[in-house]
Amino acid sequence: MLTRRTLLTLTAASPILGSAAFLSSPARAATPKGVIVMAKQIDDLVSGFDPAEAYDITNLEVVPNLYRGLVMPDAADNTKVVGDLAKSWTVSPDGTTFTFKLKTDIKFASGKAVTAEDAAFSFRRAVKLNKLPAFILTQFGFAKDNVETLITAPDNETLVMKLPAPVAPTFLLFCLTAPVGGVVEKATALAHEVDGDMGNGWLKLHSAGAGGYQMVEWVASDHLTLDANPHHGTPNQPRRIFMRHVPDPSAQLLMLQKGDADIARNLTPDLLKKVREDKSMTIVSAGQAVSVYIAMNQAVPALQKVEVRQALKWAIDYDGIATNITPNMFSVAQGFLPPGLPGGLTDRLFKKDVAKAKQLLAAAGYPDGFDVTLEVPSSAPYADIGQAVQADLAAVGIRVKLVTGEMRQVMTKTRQRSHELALMPWGTDYFDPYSNSQTFCENPNDGDDTKLKTMAWRSHYVDKELNDMSVAASKELDTDKRMAMYRDMQLKFADRAPFVMMLQKIASAVMAKGVSGFTIGPQTGFTQYADIRKA
Amino acid sequence: MIKLGATASSLAITLFGLVVVTFFIGRVIPIDPVIAILGDHARPELVDRLRAELALDQPLTTQFWLYLGKLVQGDLGRSVMTSNPVLDDIRLYFPATVELGTTAMILSTLIGVPLGVISAVRRNSRIDQVARVVSLFGHSLPIPVLGLVSLLLFYAWLGWSPGTGRLGVAYVGLIPAVTGFLTVDALIAGDLEVFWDALAHLILPAAVLAYFSMAYISRMTRAFMIEALSGEYVITARAKGLSAARVIWRHAFGNIAVRLVTVLALTYAGLLEGAVVTEMIFSWPGIGQYLTVSLMNADMNAVIGATLVVGSVYMVMNMLADIVYRVLDPRV
């Protein structure tokens, strides 16, 4: 969604304003006490706030503040999950039956206690509605016609999930931390049911959860208001969260300085640099599970040669791009699992080495390089990254013709498999290694009739060994063994797969003076508004 | 009567043309609308389901007749971006633009027209030079720069203006929406506090917009007036011994009024189309921003709906200008 902003040349004016803003010493007029005002670009909200449907950027952060799930990622150790609504759970030795015991003292915003039946209803509901995020649950074998018997609540405190086939326990648990695992109050959802939608229409704009907040109002491209859930039990949590849609990053900084906003969410790298000089504000940032990669379509003869694929990986100046084009925005990450995600790869496998790349090209039979097109989204920073890649590849003899287009245009093209090279971002679907390992490694049927149109499929990449390893890792019951498998896979992948994994997104937010407790994690669910404090 | 009928039918034909062009442009852009809605992560079965739901699997002409059939019943479809009916969205965003555009129009007319007249009368005087420099600036400064600088100056440094948005945080949602114009709604509710806050938020973006239209209006007024003032009827009027004010305002200005109305009407129509950049900088949820974001999301129902509104505005303004001509000029 950055296209529009760059298009409007606002960014061109940002540095001027950013520097100028710091010449001033504006008196801070405080936002109302107990109200946290957040300046953020929130025009991405397309799918509303129903946990069974939410799948944009902002609502994936908001939904975990409205609803609680059975388990949540452990903030201290990303590779573990801890109980949220559940106080404990057991997994049958064969890895097919998960039994959760629920805490009994947790209440919905309505004041009613959260029961196992509410949880069972929520999972069945998400499966039956079958909206965008439903696959996170249905990939375990749940379907419309079996979910009633597979997910049950024998009593108020016990929830039993039976899986048709065994899976790695961590796989299921990590998937349950996704917003689609949010528990909805059954009675409220059904009270608002229209034409059998299980309250989906109503829940797009309202909430019925046990999270720290409840929905008050959403006006698209304007604002979002959340009020504290009186039964949440966090002392001193902000009474209200007011998110204002502020498309211009410079205006966000101004609001922060003038005291009209407590937290700014979309400051550009140059503005962040200025903020760093101002000691009164606090910057929080974290690497996120969003990767930037170049896909090499295997329909292109030159790219079928493994040496050519390796040459591309050795030709690119990763550090140059990260420091010069995307400081504070993207950092180097070369595995298909970015750091922060369980199994994330921190190793540096490639760096710019022109001689080596040339040697590999010669070995592949292309001593004079070849011509190829690279599809690049026109928005910042992708267009600039594309140009840097073009220059890097030119240095080893590969003549790249850049084809820039709107993000969705590039998306459409790669989904039709009509690209040669394509530079794209990819955000992981859920907080488990399998999301990325499946999409980058699995392609059991390369035909147009397949049900599984993964990233690998889009680039005609068929690798039986990696495909089978990915499937096996998703079923590995031993967690340590499982993580070791992902490491092994990523090294093999780096060596031969037609994907250059380049960068990982860093999300940053700035808190005004006196504001604390706002956190960002690798997954949106880490951000809990109830922890924010204002002096 | 015949003339009115002709106007109405030409209006209908133009609107129909607009629908046809927008509809087909929306279908030939190289973006799959289903992917635009669902994103890059959608599974094939979901993509197929939505494609069928939106009738995108039908032939293009069938799609068009389906859309047209709903349109004549007043159904513009649903926006995928806001998940509201497009008509509801327009009801929400268009008043914000009208409020801003009208305020800007009033400001620019009240300043631009007299400024143009004075410049023409005192041609090459100091006041003319100043006026010309001011309007030249207005013409040449890019609006993002002017918007950001004014925000920096009047909001950040001087503190004369409140920040961005239509209302301060504390006032959002306090008064019921009746007309959608916050200042008017606040007065209807009898809430002066909200009224002053809404007005304060309105002034800076309106002034930025007004500066641009003011520059245009004053330049046009000046040019028209210079031409009129050299007319023989003006010399005659002067020779008759009429007062300078009467010559300027009654004889010269009276003669340029018709042409000026066209300029004003088109300027106003331009303002009502929504000023995307100004709306972005000032976080103003208007139709310009709505149209742009919808376009970027390939949200075609919203795009066609908003385009129809903008098109209608132009046509209505043209019609109004026609009517005003008749009042001002008995010959038409």
PDB file of N, CA and C in Angstrom, chain A residues 212-246:
ATOM      1  N   GLY A 212      -8.311  -7.679  25.994  1.00  0.00           N
ATOM      2  CA  GLY A 212      -8.225  -6.470  26.810  1.00  0.00           C
ATOM      3  C   GLY A 212      -9.185  -5.374  26.379  1.00  0.00           C
ATOM      4  N   TYR A 213      -9.639  -5.433  25.148  1.00  0.00           N
ATOM      5  CA  TYR A 213     -10.475  -4.348  24.627  1.00  0.00           C
ATOM      6  C   TYR A 213     -11.695  -4.851  23.890  1.00  0.00           C
ATOM      7  N   GLN A 214     -12.656  -3.940  23.667  1.00  0.00           N
ATOM      8  CA  GLN A 214     -13.803  -4.262  22.839  1.00  0.00           C
ATOM      9  C   GLN A 214     -14.002  -3.168  21.797  1.00  0.00           C
ATOM     10  N   MET A 215     -14.576  -3.554  20.677  1.00  0.00           N
ATOM     11  CA  MET A 215     -14.786  -2.618  19.578  1.00  0.00           C
ATOM     12  C   MET A 215     -15.827  -1.583  19.947  1.00  0.00           C
ATOM     13  N   VAL A 216     -15.536  -0.340  19.644  1.00  0.00           N
ATOM     14  CA  VAL A 216     -16.533   0.701  19.805  1.00  0.00           C
ATOM     15  C   VAL A 216     -16.962   1.204  18.435  1.00  0.00           C
ATOM     16  N   GLU A 217     -15.993   1.590  17.631  1.00  0.00           N
ATOM     17  CA  GLU A 217     -16.362   2.143  16.334  1.00  0.00           C
ATOM     18  C   GLU A 217     -15.198   2.035  15.362  1.00  0.00           C
ATOM     19  N   TRP A 218     -15.517   1.720  14.126  1.00  0.00           N
ATOM     20  CA  TRP A 218     -14.516   1.786  13.069  1.00  0.00           C
ATOM     21  C   TRP A 218     -15.095   2.554  11.892  1.00  0.00           C
ATOM     22  N   VAL A 219     -14.456   3.636  11.512  1.00  0.00           N
ATOM     23  CA  VAL A 219     -14.816   4.360  10.294  1.00  0.00           C
ATOM     24  C   VAL A 219     -13.630   4.212   9.358  1.00  0.00           C
ATOM     25  N   ALA A 220     -13.838   3.519   8.252  1.00  0.00           N
ATOM     26  CA  ALA A 220     -12.740   3.198   7.335  1.00  0.00           C
ATOM     27  C   ALA A 220     -11.984   4.444   6.924  1.00  0.00           C
ATOM     28  N   SER A 221     -10.664   4.328   6.859  1.00  0.00           N
ATOM     29  CA  SER A 221      -9.784   5.432   6.473  1.00  0.00           C
ATOM     30  C   SER A 221      -9.959   6.638   7.383  1.00  0.00           C
ATOM     31  N   ASP A 222     -10.471   6.472   8.576  1.00  0.00           N
ATOM     32  CA  ASP A 222     -10.567   7.607   9.487  1.00  0.00           C
ATOM     33  C   ASP A 222     -10.107   7.244  10.888  1.00  0.00           C
ATOM     34  N   HIS A 223     -10.884   6.431  11.600  1.00  0.00           N
ATOM     35  CA  HIS A 223     -10.432   6.074  12.938  1.00  0.00           C
ATOM     36  C   HIS A 223     -11.019   4.756  13.420  1.00  0.00           C
ATOM     37  N   LEU A 224     -10.409   4.277  14.501  1.00  0.00           N
ATOM     38  CA  LEU A 224     -10.845   3.044  15.143  1.00  0.00           C
ATOM     39  C   LEU A 224     -10.813   3.309  16.644  1.00  0.00           C
ATOM     40  N   THR A 225     -11.914   3.023  17.324  1.00  0.00           N
ATOM     41  CA  THR A 225     -11.959   3.248  18.765  1.00  0.00           C
ATOM     42  C   THR A 225     -12.187   1.927  19.488  1.00  0.00           C
ATOM     43  N   LEU A 226     -11.346   1.641  20.482  1.00  0.00           N
ATOM     44  CA  LEU A 226     -11.503   0.448  21.308  1.00  0.00           C
ATOM     45  C   LEU A 226     -11.617   0.895  22.758  1.00  0.00           C
ATOM     46  N   ASP A 227     -12.530   0.283  23.502  1.00  0.00           N
ATOM     47  CA  ASP A 227     -12.636   0.583  24.930  1.00  0.00           C
ATOM     48  C   ASP A 227     -12.212  -0.630  25.746  1.00  0.00           C
ATOM     49  N   ALA A 228     -11.701  -0.355  26.949  1.00  0.00           N
ATOM     50  CA  ALA A 228     -11.208  -1.440  27.794  1.00  0.00           C
ATOM     51  C   ALA A 228     -12.331  -2.419  28.128  1.00  0.00           C
ATOM     52  N   ASN A 229     -11.989  -3.692  28.170  1.00  0.00           N
ATOM     53  CA  ASN A 229     -12.906  -4.725  28.633  1.00  0.00           C
ATOM     54  C   ASN A 229     -12.885  -4.670  30.164  1.00  0.00           C
ATOM     55  N   PRO A 230     -14.002  -4.287  30.777  1.00  0.00           N
ATOM     56  CA  PRO A 230     -13.992  -4.092  32.242  1.00  0.00           C
ATOM     57  C   PRO A 230     -13.682  -5.373  33.012  1.00  0.00           C
ATOM     58  N   HIS A 231     -13.837  -6.515  32.347  1.00  0.00           N
ATOM     59  CA  HIS A 231     -13.607  -7.783  33.041  1.00  0.00           C
ATOM     60  C   HIS A 231     -12.239  -8.379  32.746  1.00  0.00           C
ATOM     61  N   HIS A 232     -11.380  -7.596  32.088  1.00  0.00           N
ATOM     62  CA  HIS A 232     -10.094  -8.140  31.676  1.00  0.00           C
ATOM     63  C   HIS A 232      -9.158  -8.345  32.857  1.00  0.00           C
ATOM     64  N   GLY A 233      -9.292  -7.463  33.848  1.00  0.00           N
ATOM     65  CA  GLY A 233      -8.525  -7.650  35.079  1.00  0.00           C
ATOM     66  C   GLY A 233      -7.096  -7.148  35.047  1.00  0.00           C
ATOM     67  N   THR A 234      -6.720  -6.349  34.044  1.00  0.00           N
ATOM     68  CA  THR A 234      -5.400  -5.737  34.088  1.00  0.00           C
ATOM     69  C   THR A 234      -5.539  -4.377  34.773  1.00  0.00           C
ATOM     70  N   PRO A 235      -4.892  -4.179  35.935  1.00  0.00           N
ATOM     71  CA  PRO A 235      -5.049  -2.881  36.587  1.00  0.00           C
ATOM     72  C   PRO A 235      -4.357  -1.786  35.770  1.00  0.00           C
ATOM     73  N   ASN A 236      -4.950  -0.614  35.777  1.00  0.00           N
ATOM     74  CA  ASN A 236      -4.378   0.575  35.130  1.00  0.00           C
ATOM     75  C   ASN A 236      -4.209   0.472  33.623  1.00  0.00           C
ATOM     76  N   GLN A 237      -4.952  -0.423  32.999  1.00  0.00           N
ATOM     77  CA  GLN A 237      -4.820  -0.451  31.538  1.00  0.00           C
ATOM     78  C   GLN A 237      -5.511   0.783  30.952  1.00  0.00           C
ATOM     79  N   PRO A 238      -5.035   1.304  29.799  1.00  0.00           N
ATOM     80  CA  PRO A 238      -5.671   2.487  29.214  1.00  0.00           C
ATOM     81  C   PRO A 238      -7.158   2.223  28.966  1.00  0.00           C
ATOM     82  N   ARG A 239      -7.985   3.209  29.278  1.00  0.00           N
ATOM     83  CA  ARG A 239      -9.427   3.034  29.144  1.00  0.00           C
ATOM     84  C   ARG A 239      -9.847   2.970  27.690  1.00  0.00           C
ATOM     85  N   ARG A 240      -9.121   3.692  26.869  1.00  0.00           N
ATOM     86  CA  ARG A 240      -9.525   3.747  25.465  1.00  0.00           C
ATOM     87  C   ARG A 240      -8.295   3.779  24.565  1.00  0.00           C
ATOM     88  N   ILE A 241      -8.387   3.069  23.443  1.00  0.00           N
ATOM     89  CA  ILE A 241      -7.358   3.151  22.411  1.00  0.00           C
ATOM     90  C   ILE A 241      -8.007   3.813  21.206  1.00  0.00           C
ATOM     91  N   PHE A 242      -7.443   4.915  20.798  1.00  0.00           N
ATOM     92  CA  PHE A 242      -7.994   5.640  19.653  1.00  0.00           C
ATOM     93  C   PHE A 242      -6.946   5.632  18.550  1.00  0.00           C
ATOM     94  N   MET A 243      -7.252   4.925  17.468  1.00  0.00           N
ATOM     95  CA  MET A 243      -6.304   4.826  16.366  1.00  0.00           C
ATOM     96  C   MET A 243      -6.782   5.760  15.278  1.00  0.00           C
ATOM     97  N   ARG A 244      -5.936   6.723  14.936  1.00  0.00           N
ATOM     98  CA  ARG A 244      -6.358   7.654  13.885  1.00  0.00           C
ATOM     99  C   ARG A 244      -5.595   7.342  12.614  1.00  0.00           C
ATOM    100  N   HIS A 245      -6.315   7.332  11.498  1.00  0.00           N
ATOM    101  CA  HIS A 245      -5.659   7.095  10.210  1.00  0.00           C
ATOM    102  C   HIS A 245      -4.909   8.355   9.791  1.00  0.00           C
ATOM    103  N   VAL A 246      -3.588   8.297   9.877  1.00  0.00           N
ATOM    104  CA  VAL A 246      -2.762   9.428   9.467  1.00  0.00           C
ATOM    105  C   VAL A 246      -1.841   8.914   8.356  1.00  0.00           C
TER     106      VAL A 246
END
